[in-house]
Amino acid sequence: HSEAGEPGSNGEELEMGVSEVTLVILLFLMYELFACDVCGKSFTRANNLKSHELIHTGQKMYKCEDCPMTFQQAISLKNHQRIHSSVRPHSCDLCGKTFRQLARNLHRHTLRHTGVKLFMCGMCGKGFTRADSLKIHELIHTGQKPFKCEDCSKTFRQAVGLKNHRRIHGDAPPFRCEFCGKTFCHSINLTIHRRVHTDERPFKCQECGKTFRHLKVHQRVHTGEKPYTCNICSKTFSQGSHLRTHRIHMHAGGKQYICEKCGKTYSNQSNLKLHKCRFA
């Protein structure tokens, strides 16, 4: 009877072996089921593959109803739409600055107060509070500029640099204020400008208790700091607008529009705005 039982025993082993192989194949198929035809990257869910494929096509399906911005993913649009809202529920306990997002903005901002720099450059030892800041910094040492303009072949270290540059070729519309129609080269400038219309004053001075649209400028009243220096006569100012007024009256020779970065002057605002977009 023991000999008669041996085939059954082998059969059980064979069945177990087939089951194991089948399981491995099923697991492999499950984890490699949705593969990108362009780069071969695989996904476990069809919707993840669909979102990934937009990277190759450049298609941006999600459009903001309040401005011309478009996005490849719904979550990116949702995060962007917060800039059109005055609600900033998260505030810094140390300086009072408010933020729309907790993890992405407030936590990063708090590191500036603590001075903790977790990400160190292996080449020069410079520290950063954010990993992406370190990654961008490292390109200085390598000389790598991975983002290239298809029209003029100019290269950039950061994607945002290329994006800003592309505006001179007419690829992207400027950022336009929905209240007054004024346009800007950068979204952050539009966000700051909107406060003129909404009277939003999210920043509170710890010295005097007043609230402001731009706290950094006001704080110079208490510190006496004058970071803006005239490159012609070396006179210093606490605000960039004061320096621009000084240049117009003292050095511009009748040209009223001056680039605060390089000092170049223009007779009309449109030429200055075009210059700033190219400068970005």
PDB file of N, CA and C in Angstrom, residues 61-137:
ATOM      1  N   MET A  61      -5.907  68.104 -19.801  1.00  0.00           N
ATOM      2  CA  MET A  61      -7.359  67.959 -19.898  1.00  0.00           C
ATOM      3  C   MET A  61      -8.124  68.836 -18.913  1.00  0.00           C
ATOM      4  N   TYR A  62      -7.461  69.266 -17.858  1.00  0.00           N
ATOM      5  CA  TYR A  62      -8.165  69.965 -16.779  1.00  0.00           C
ATOM      6  C   TYR A  62      -7.866  71.458 -16.833  1.00  0.00           C
ATOM      7  N   LYS A  63      -8.897  72.262 -17.071  1.00  0.00           N
ATOM      8  CA  LYS A  63      -8.734  73.704 -17.249  1.00  0.00           C
ATOM      9  C   LYS A  63      -9.363  74.466 -16.086  1.00  0.00           C
ATOM     10  N   CYS A  64      -8.625  75.466 -15.620  1.00  0.00           N
ATOM     11  CA  CYS A  64      -9.143  76.321 -14.554  1.00  0.00           C
ATOM     12  C   CYS A  64     -10.186  77.271 -15.130  1.00  0.00           C
ATOM     13  N   GLU A  65     -11.313  77.396 -14.458  1.00  0.00           N
ATOM     14  CA  GLU A  65     -12.396  78.265 -14.924  1.00  0.00           C
ATOM     15  C   GLU A  65     -12.131  79.740 -14.630  1.00  0.00           C
ATOM     16  N   ASP A  66     -11.150  80.010 -13.758  1.00  0.00           N
ATOM     17  CA  ASP A  66     -10.882  81.390 -13.357  1.00  0.00           C
ATOM     18  C   ASP A  66      -9.701  82.025 -14.080  1.00  0.00           C
ATOM     19  N   CYS A  67      -8.842  81.214 -14.701  1.00  0.00           N
ATOM     20  CA  CYS A  67      -7.676  81.742 -15.418  1.00  0.00           C
ATOM     21  C   CYS A  67      -7.311  80.779 -16.542  1.00  0.00           C
ATOM     22  N   PRO A  68      -6.371  81.130 -17.420  1.00  0.00           N
ATOM     23  CA  PRO A  68      -6.061  80.274 -18.579  1.00  0.00           C
ATOM     24  C   PRO A  68      -5.258  79.013 -18.266  1.00  0.00           C
ATOM     25  N   MET A  69      -4.891  78.772 -17.022  1.00  0.00           N
ATOM     26  CA  MET A  69      -4.029  77.639 -16.690  1.00  0.00           C
ATOM     27  C   MET A  69      -4.724  76.302 -16.956  1.00  0.00           C
ATOM     28  N   THR A  70      -3.944  75.334 -17.482  1.00  0.00           N
ATOM     29  CA  THR A  70      -4.439  73.976 -17.716  1.00  0.00           C
ATOM     30  C   THR A  70      -3.501  72.974 -17.052  1.00  0.00           C
ATOM     31  N   PHE A  71      -4.023  71.776 -16.749  1.00  0.00           N
ATOM     32  CA  PHE A  71      -3.255  70.796 -15.996  1.00  0.00           C
ATOM     33  C   PHE A  71      -3.507  69.394 -16.536  1.00  0.00           C
ATOM     34  N   GLN A  72      -2.520  68.511 -16.318  1.00  0.00           N
ATOM     35  CA  GLN A  72      -2.634  67.132 -16.763  1.00  0.00           C
ATOM     36  C   GLN A  72      -3.413  66.269 -15.779  1.00  0.00           C
ATOM     37  N   GLN A  73      -3.452  66.660 -14.517  1.00  0.00           N
ATOM     38  CA  GLN A  73      -4.118  65.858 -13.501  1.00  0.00           C
ATOM     39  C   GLN A  73      -5.136  66.691 -12.725  1.00  0.00           C
ATOM     40  N   ALA A  74      -6.204  66.027 -12.295  1.00  0.00           N
ATOM     41  CA  ALA A  74      -7.266  66.713 -11.558  1.00  0.00           C
ATOM     42  C   ALA A  74      -6.763  67.262 -10.231  1.00  0.00           C
ATOM     43  N   ILE A  75      -5.863  66.528  -9.556  1.00  0.00           N
ATOM     44  CA  ILE A  75      -5.348  66.977  -8.259  1.00  0.00           C
ATOM     45  C   ILE A  75      -4.530  68.247  -8.413  1.00  0.00           C
ATOM     46  N   SER A  76      -3.824  68.383  -9.543  1.00  0.00           N
ATOM     47  CA  SER A  76      -3.045  69.599  -9.790  1.00  0.00           C
ATOM     48  C   SER A  76      -3.966  70.796  -9.976  1.00  0.00           C
ATOM     49  N   LEU A  77      -5.072  70.588 -10.685  1.00  0.00           N
ATOM     50  CA  LEU A  77      -6.054  71.664 -10.856  1.00  0.00           C
ATOM     51  C   LEU A  77      -6.660  72.052  -9.511  1.00  0.00           C
ATOM     52  N   LYS A  78      -6.979  71.054  -8.691  1.00  0.00           N
ATOM     53  CA  LYS A  78      -7.583  71.323  -7.381  1.00  0.00           C
ATOM     54  C   LYS A  78      -6.651  72.157  -6.507  1.00  0.00           C
ATOM     55  N   ASN A  79      -5.367  71.807  -6.511  1.00  0.00           N
ATOM     56  CA  ASN A  79      -4.392  72.574  -5.731  1.00  0.00           C
ATOM     57  C   ASN A  79      -4.245  73.985  -6.280  1.00  0.00           C
ATOM     58  N   HIS A  80      -4.237  74.118  -7.612  1.00  0.00           N
ATOM     59  CA  HIS A  80      -4.095  75.431  -8.239  1.00  0.00           C
ATOM     60  C   HIS A  80      -5.261  76.349  -7.905  1.00  0.00           C
ATOM     61  N   GLN A  81      -6.472  75.807  -7.870  1.00  0.00           N
ATOM     62  CA  GLN A  81      -7.669  76.628  -7.668  1.00  0.00           C
ATOM     63  C   GLN A  81      -7.676  77.345  -6.324  1.00  0.00           C
ATOM     64  N   ARG A  82      -6.825  76.903  -5.422  1.00  0.00           N
ATOM     65  CA  ARG A  82      -6.747  77.571  -4.119  1.00  0.00           C
ATOM     66  C   ARG A  82      -6.176  78.982  -4.236  1.00  0.00           C
ATOM     67  N   ILE A  83      -5.418  79.269  -5.309  1.00  0.00           N
ATOM     68  CA  ILE A  83      -4.855  80.618  -5.440  1.00  0.00           C
ATOM     69  C   ILE A  83      -5.948  81.632  -5.748  1.00  0.00           C
ATOM     70  N   HIS A  84      -7.096  81.157  -6.238  1.00  0.00           N
ATOM     71  CA  HIS A  84      -8.211  82.056  -6.526  1.00  0.00           C
ATOM     72  C   HIS A  84      -9.107  82.256  -5.300  1.00  0.00           C
ATOM     73  N   SER A  85      -8.806  81.561  -4.241  1.00  0.00           N
ATOM     74  CA  SER A  85      -9.594  81.683  -3.013  1.00  0.00           C
ATOM     75  C   SER A  85      -8.786  82.428  -1.956  1.00  0.00           C
ATOM     76  N   SER A  86      -9.458  83.231  -1.158  1.00  0.00           N
ATOM     77  CA  SER A  86      -8.784  83.983  -0.093  1.00  0.00           C
ATOM     78  C   SER A  86      -8.651  83.166   1.189  1.00  0.00           C
ATOM     79  N   VAL A  87      -9.172  81.947   1.191  1.00  0.00           N
ATOM     80  CA  VAL A  87      -9.122  81.106   2.387  1.00  0.00           C
ATOM     81  C   VAL A  87      -7.719  80.532   2.560  1.00  0.00           C
ATOM     82  N   ARG A  88      -7.085  80.835   3.688  1.00  0.00           N
ATOM     83  CA  ARG A  88      -5.754  80.327   4.020  1.00  0.00           C
ATOM     84  C   ARG A  88      -5.823  79.798   5.461  1.00  0.00           C
ATOM     85  N   PRO A  89      -6.265  78.556   5.633  1.00  0.00           N
ATOM     86  CA  PRO A  89      -6.602  78.057   6.970  1.00  0.00           C
ATOM     87  C   PRO A  89      -5.413  77.729   7.869  1.00  0.00           C
ATOM     88  N   HIS A  90      -4.220  77.617   7.309  1.00  0.00           N
ATOM     89  CA  HIS A  90      -3.067  77.188   8.100  1.00  0.00           C
ATOM     90  C   HIS A  90      -2.121  78.365   8.332  1.00  0.00           C
ATOM     91  N   SER A  91      -1.765  78.625   9.587  1.00  0.00           N
ATOM     92  CA  SER A  91      -0.893  79.756   9.907  1.00  0.00           C
ATOM     93  C   SER A  91       0.331  79.300  10.686  1.00  0.00           C
ATOM     94  N   CYS A  92       1.434  80.010  10.469  1.00  0.00           N
ATOM     95  CA  CYS A  92       2.687  79.725  11.163  1.00  0.00           C
ATOM     96  C   CYS A  92       2.624  80.310  12.577  1.00  0.00           C
ATOM     97  N   ASP A  93       2.936  79.503  13.579  1.00  0.00           N
ATOM     98  CA  ASP A  93       2.889  79.957  14.973  1.00  0.00           C
ATOM     99  C   ASP A  93       3.992  80.959  15.288  1.00  0.00           C
ATOM    100  N   LEU A  94       5.036  80.981  14.462  1.00  0.00           N
ATOM    101  CA  LEU A  94       6.186  81.828  14.759  1.00  0.00           C
ATOM    102  C   LEU A  94       6.085  83.219  14.154  1.00  0.00           C
ATOM    103  N   CYS A  95       5.556  83.321  12.936  1.00  0.00           N
ATOM    104  CA  CYS A  95       5.516  84.633  12.280  1.00  0.00           C
ATOM    105  C   CYS A  95       4.119  85.056  11.842  1.00  0.00           C
ATOM    106  N   GLY A  96       3.148  84.152  11.916  1.00  0.00           N
ATOM    107  CA  GLY A  96       1.777  84.498  11.552  1.00  0.00           C
ATOM    108  C   GLY A  96       1.442  84.361  10.087  1.00  0.00           C
ATOM    109  N   LYS A  97       2.414  84.015   9.253  1.00  0.00           N
ATOM    110  CA  LYS A  97       2.143  83.858   7.827  1.00  0.00           C
ATOM    111  C   LYS A  97       1.161  82.713   7.613  1.00  0.00           C
ATOM    112  N   THR A  98       0.227  82.914   6.679  1.00  0.00           N
ATOM    113  CA  THR A  98      -0.816  81.915   6.445  1.00  0.00           C
ATOM    114  C   THR A  98      -0.607  81.184   5.133  1.00  0.00           C
ATOM    115  N   PHE A  99      -1.139  79.950   5.065  1.00  0.00           N
ATOM    116  CA  PHE A  99      -0.950  79.088   3.906  1.00  0.00           C
ATOM    117  C   PHE A  99      -2.239  78.350   3.578  1.00  0.00           C
ATOM    118  N   ARG A 100      -2.366  77.991   2.312  1.00  0.00           N
ATOM    119  CA  ARG A 100      -3.534  77.231   1.863  1.00  0.00           C
ATOM    120  C   ARG A 100      -3.356  75.738   2.114  1.00  0.00           C
ATOM    121  N   GLN A 101      -2.118  75.256   2.047  1.00  0.00           N
ATOM    122  CA  GLN A 101      -1.855  73.836   2.219  1.00  0.00           C
ATOM    123  C   GLN A 101      -0.963  73.617   3.433  1.00  0.00           C
ATOM    124  N   LEU A 102      -1.276  72.582   4.213  1.00  0.00           N
ATOM    125  CA  LEU A 102      -0.546  72.325   5.445  1.00  0.00           C
ATOM    126  C   LEU A 102       0.810  71.680   5.177  1.00  0.00           C
ATOM    127  N   ALA A 103       0.800  70.482   4.612  1.00  0.00           N
ATOM    128  CA  ALA A 103       2.049  69.739   4.438  1.00  0.00           C
ATOM    129  C   ALA A 103       2.968  70.398   3.422  1.00  0.00           C
ATOM    130  N   ARG A 104       2.402  70.813   2.308  1.00  0.00           N
ATOM    131  CA  ARG A 104       3.229  71.301   1.211  1.00  0.00           C
ATOM    132  C   ARG A 104       3.844  72.667   1.502  1.00  0.00           C
ATOM    133  N   ASN A 105       3.113  73.547   2.161  1.00  0.00           N
ATOM    134  CA  ASN A 105       3.574  74.919   2.344  1.00  0.00           C
ATOM    135  C   ASN A 105       3.995  75.242   3.773  1.00  0.00           C
ATOM    136  N   LEU A 106       3.114  75.000   4.739  1.00  0.00           N
ATOM    137  CA  LEU A 106       3.412  75.390   6.114  1.00  0.00           C
ATOM    138  C   LEU A 106       4.584  74.603   6.684  1.00  0.00           C
ATOM    139  N   HIS A 107       4.621  73.301   6.470  1.00  0.00           N
ATOM    140  CA  HIS A 107       5.710  72.498   7.011  1.00  0.00           C
ATOM    141  C   HIS A 107       7.052  72.920   6.423  1.00  0.00           C
ATOM    142  N   ARG A 108       7.085  73.199   5.138  1.00  0.00           N
ATOM    143  CA  ARG A 108       8.324  73.671   4.519  1.00  0.00           C
ATOM    144  C   ARG A 108       8.721  75.031   5.073  1.00  0.00           C
ATOM    145  N   HIS A 109       7.735  75.908   5.235  1.00  0.00           N
ATOM    146  CA  HIS A 109       8.006  77.250   5.746  1.00  0.00           C
ATOM    147  C   HIS A 109       8.576  77.193   7.162  1.00  0.00           C
ATOM    148  N   THR A 110       8.062  76.302   8.010  1.00  0.00           N
ATOM    149  CA  THR A 110       8.509  76.199   9.399  1.00  0.00           C
ATOM    150  C   THR A 110       9.993  75.872   9.487  1.00  0.00           C
ATOM    151  N   LEU A 111      10.510  75.114   8.525  1.00  0.00           N
ATOM    152  CA  LEU A 111      11.932  74.770   8.517  1.00  0.00           C
ATOM    153  C   LEU A 111      12.810  76.009   8.407  1.00  0.00           C
ATOM    154  N   ARG A 112      12.300  77.068   7.803  1.00  0.00           N
ATOM    155  CA  ARG A 112      13.080  78.296   7.679  1.00  0.00           C
ATOM    156  C   ARG A 112      13.338  78.919   9.048  1.00  0.00           C
ATOM    157  N   HIS A 113      12.382  78.794   9.954  1.00  0.00           N
ATOM    158  CA  HIS A 113      12.554  79.347  11.301  1.00  0.00           C
ATOM    159  C   HIS A 113      13.511  78.498  12.134  1.00  0.00           C
ATOM    160  N   THR A 114      13.440  77.193  11.980  1.00  0.00           N
ATOM    161  CA  THR A 114      14.276  76.301  12.785  1.00  0.00           C
ATOM    162  C   THR A 114      15.724  76.285  12.317  1.00  0.00           C
ATOM    163  N   GLY A 115      15.941  76.620  11.044  1.00  0.00           N
ATOM    164  CA  GLY A 115      17.299  76.599  10.511  1.00  0.00           C
ATOM    165  C   GLY A 115      17.788  75.207  10.166  1.00  0.00           C
ATOM    166  N   VAL A 116      16.932  74.203  10.323  1.00  0.00           N
ATOM    167  CA  VAL A 116      17.320  72.827  10.030  1.00  0.00           C
ATOM    168  C   VAL A 116      17.402  72.623   8.521  1.00  0.00           C
ATOM    169  N   LYS A 117      18.559  72.167   8.057  1.00  0.00           N
ATOM    170  CA  LYS A 117      18.769  71.899   6.633  1.00  0.00           C
ATOM    171  C   LYS A 117      19.178  70.445   6.488  1.00  0.00           C
ATOM    172  N   LEU A 118      18.201  69.631   6.149  1.00  0.00           N
ATOM    173  CA  LEU A 118      18.403  68.187   6.118  1.00  0.00           C
ATOM    174  C   LEU A 118      19.120  67.709   4.868  1.00  0.00           C
ATOM    175  N   PHE A 119      19.107  68.517   3.816  1.00  0.00           N
ATOM    176  CA  PHE A 119      19.633  68.069   2.529  1.00  0.00           C
ATOM    177  C   PHE A 119      20.921  68.832   2.213  1.00  0.00           C
ATOM    178  N   MET A 120      22.038  68.102   2.192  1.00  0.00           N
ATOM    179  CA  MET A 120      23.351  68.712   2.027  1.00  0.00           C
ATOM    180  C   MET A 120      23.945  68.372   0.666  1.00  0.00           C
ATOM    181  N   CYS A 121      24.578  69.367   0.046  1.00  0.00           N
ATOM    182  CA  CYS A 121      25.251  69.160  -1.238  1.00  0.00           C
ATOM    183  C   CYS A 121      26.576  68.441  -1.002  1.00  0.00           C
ATOM    184  N   GLY A 122      26.791  67.349  -1.718  1.00  0.00           N
ATOM    185  CA  GLY A 122      28.023  66.585  -1.572  1.00  0.00           C
ATOM    186  C   GLY A 122      29.236  67.263  -2.168  1.00  0.00           C
ATOM    187  N   MET A 123      29.017  68.273  -3.011  1.00  0.00           N
ATOM    188  CA  MET A 123      30.125  68.967  -3.675  1.00  0.00           C
ATOM    189  C   MET A 123      30.659  70.132  -2.846  1.00  0.00           C
ATOM    190  N   CYS A 124      29.770  70.964  -2.307  1.00  0.00           N
ATOM    191  CA  CYS A 124      30.213  72.179  -1.611  1.00  0.00           C
ATOM    192  C   CYS A 124      29.748  72.255  -0.161  1.00  0.00           C
ATOM    193  N   GLY A 125      28.897  71.324   0.264  1.00  0.00           N
ATOM    194  CA  GLY A 125      28.448  71.304   1.646  1.00  0.00           C
ATOM    195  C   GLY A 125      27.295  72.225   1.964  1.00  0.00           C
ATOM    196  N   LYS A 126      26.769  72.940   0.977  1.00  0.00           N
ATOM    197  CA  LYS A 126      25.653  73.843   1.220  1.00  0.00           C
ATOM    198  C   LYS A 126      24.415  73.037   1.588  1.00  0.00           C
ATOM    199  N   GLY A 127      23.652  73.539   2.578  1.00  0.00           N
ATOM    200  CA  GLY A 127      22.477  72.822   3.040  1.00  0.00           C
ATOM    201  C   GLY A 127      21.182  73.434   2.551  1.00  0.00           C
ATOM    202  N   PHE A 128      20.152  72.604   2.449  1.00  0.00           N
ATOM    203  CA  PHE A 128      18.844  73.038   1.967  1.00  0.00           C
ATOM    204  C   PHE A 128      17.753  72.397   2.813  1.00  0.00           C
ATOM    205  N   THR A 129      16.643  73.094   2.927  1.00  0.00           N
ATOM    206  CA  THR A 129      15.504  72.571   3.682  1.00  0.00           C
ATOM    207  C   THR A 129      14.632  71.659   2.839  1.00  0.00           C
ATOM    208  N   ARG A 130      14.842  71.683   1.520  1.00  0.00           N
ATOM    209  CA  ARG A 130      14.013  70.883   0.619  1.00  0.00           C
ATOM    210  C   ARG A 130      14.888  70.074  -0.325  1.00  0.00           C
ATOM    211  N   ALA A 131      14.443  68.842  -0.621  1.00  0.00           N
ATOM    212  CA  ALA A 131      15.199  67.967  -1.510  1.00  0.00           C
ATOM    213  C   ALA A 131      15.237  68.510  -2.928  1.00  0.00           C
ATOM    214  N   ASP A 132      14.122  69.090  -3.397  1.00  0.00           N
ATOM    215  CA  ASP A 132      14.100  69.604  -4.762  1.00  0.00           C
ATOM    216  C   ASP A 132      15.026  70.811  -4.913  1.00  0.00           C
ATOM    217  N   SER A 133      15.195  71.595  -3.847  1.00  0.00           N
ATOM    218  CA  SER A 133      16.126  72.726  -3.899  1.00  0.00           C
ATOM    219  C   SER A 133      17.560  72.232  -4.033  1.00  0.00           C
ATOM    220  N   LEU A 134      17.894  71.163  -3.332  1.00  0.00           N
ATOM    221  CA  LEU A 134      19.225  70.571  -3.451  1.00  0.00           C
ATOM    222  C   LEU A 134      19.457  70.045  -4.859  1.00  0.00           C
ATOM    223  N   LYS A 135      18.454  69.375  -5.410  1.00  0.00           N
ATOM    224  CA  LYS A 135      18.584  68.803  -6.753  1.00  0.00           C
ATOM    225  C   LYS A 135      18.846  69.888  -7.789  1.00  0.00           C
ATOM    226  N   ILE A 136      18.145  71.010  -7.668  1.00  0.00           N
ATOM    227  CA  ILE A 136      18.346  72.129  -8.586  1.00  0.00           C
ATOM    228  C   ILE A 136      19.731  72.728  -8.389  1.00  0.00           C
ATOM    229  N   HIS A 137      20.156  72.873  -7.127  1.00  0.00           N
ATOM    230  CA  HIS A 137      21.472  73.431  -6.820  1.00  0.00           C
ATOM    231  C   HIS A 137      22.592  72.589  -7.423  1.00  0.00           C
TER     232      HIS A 137
END
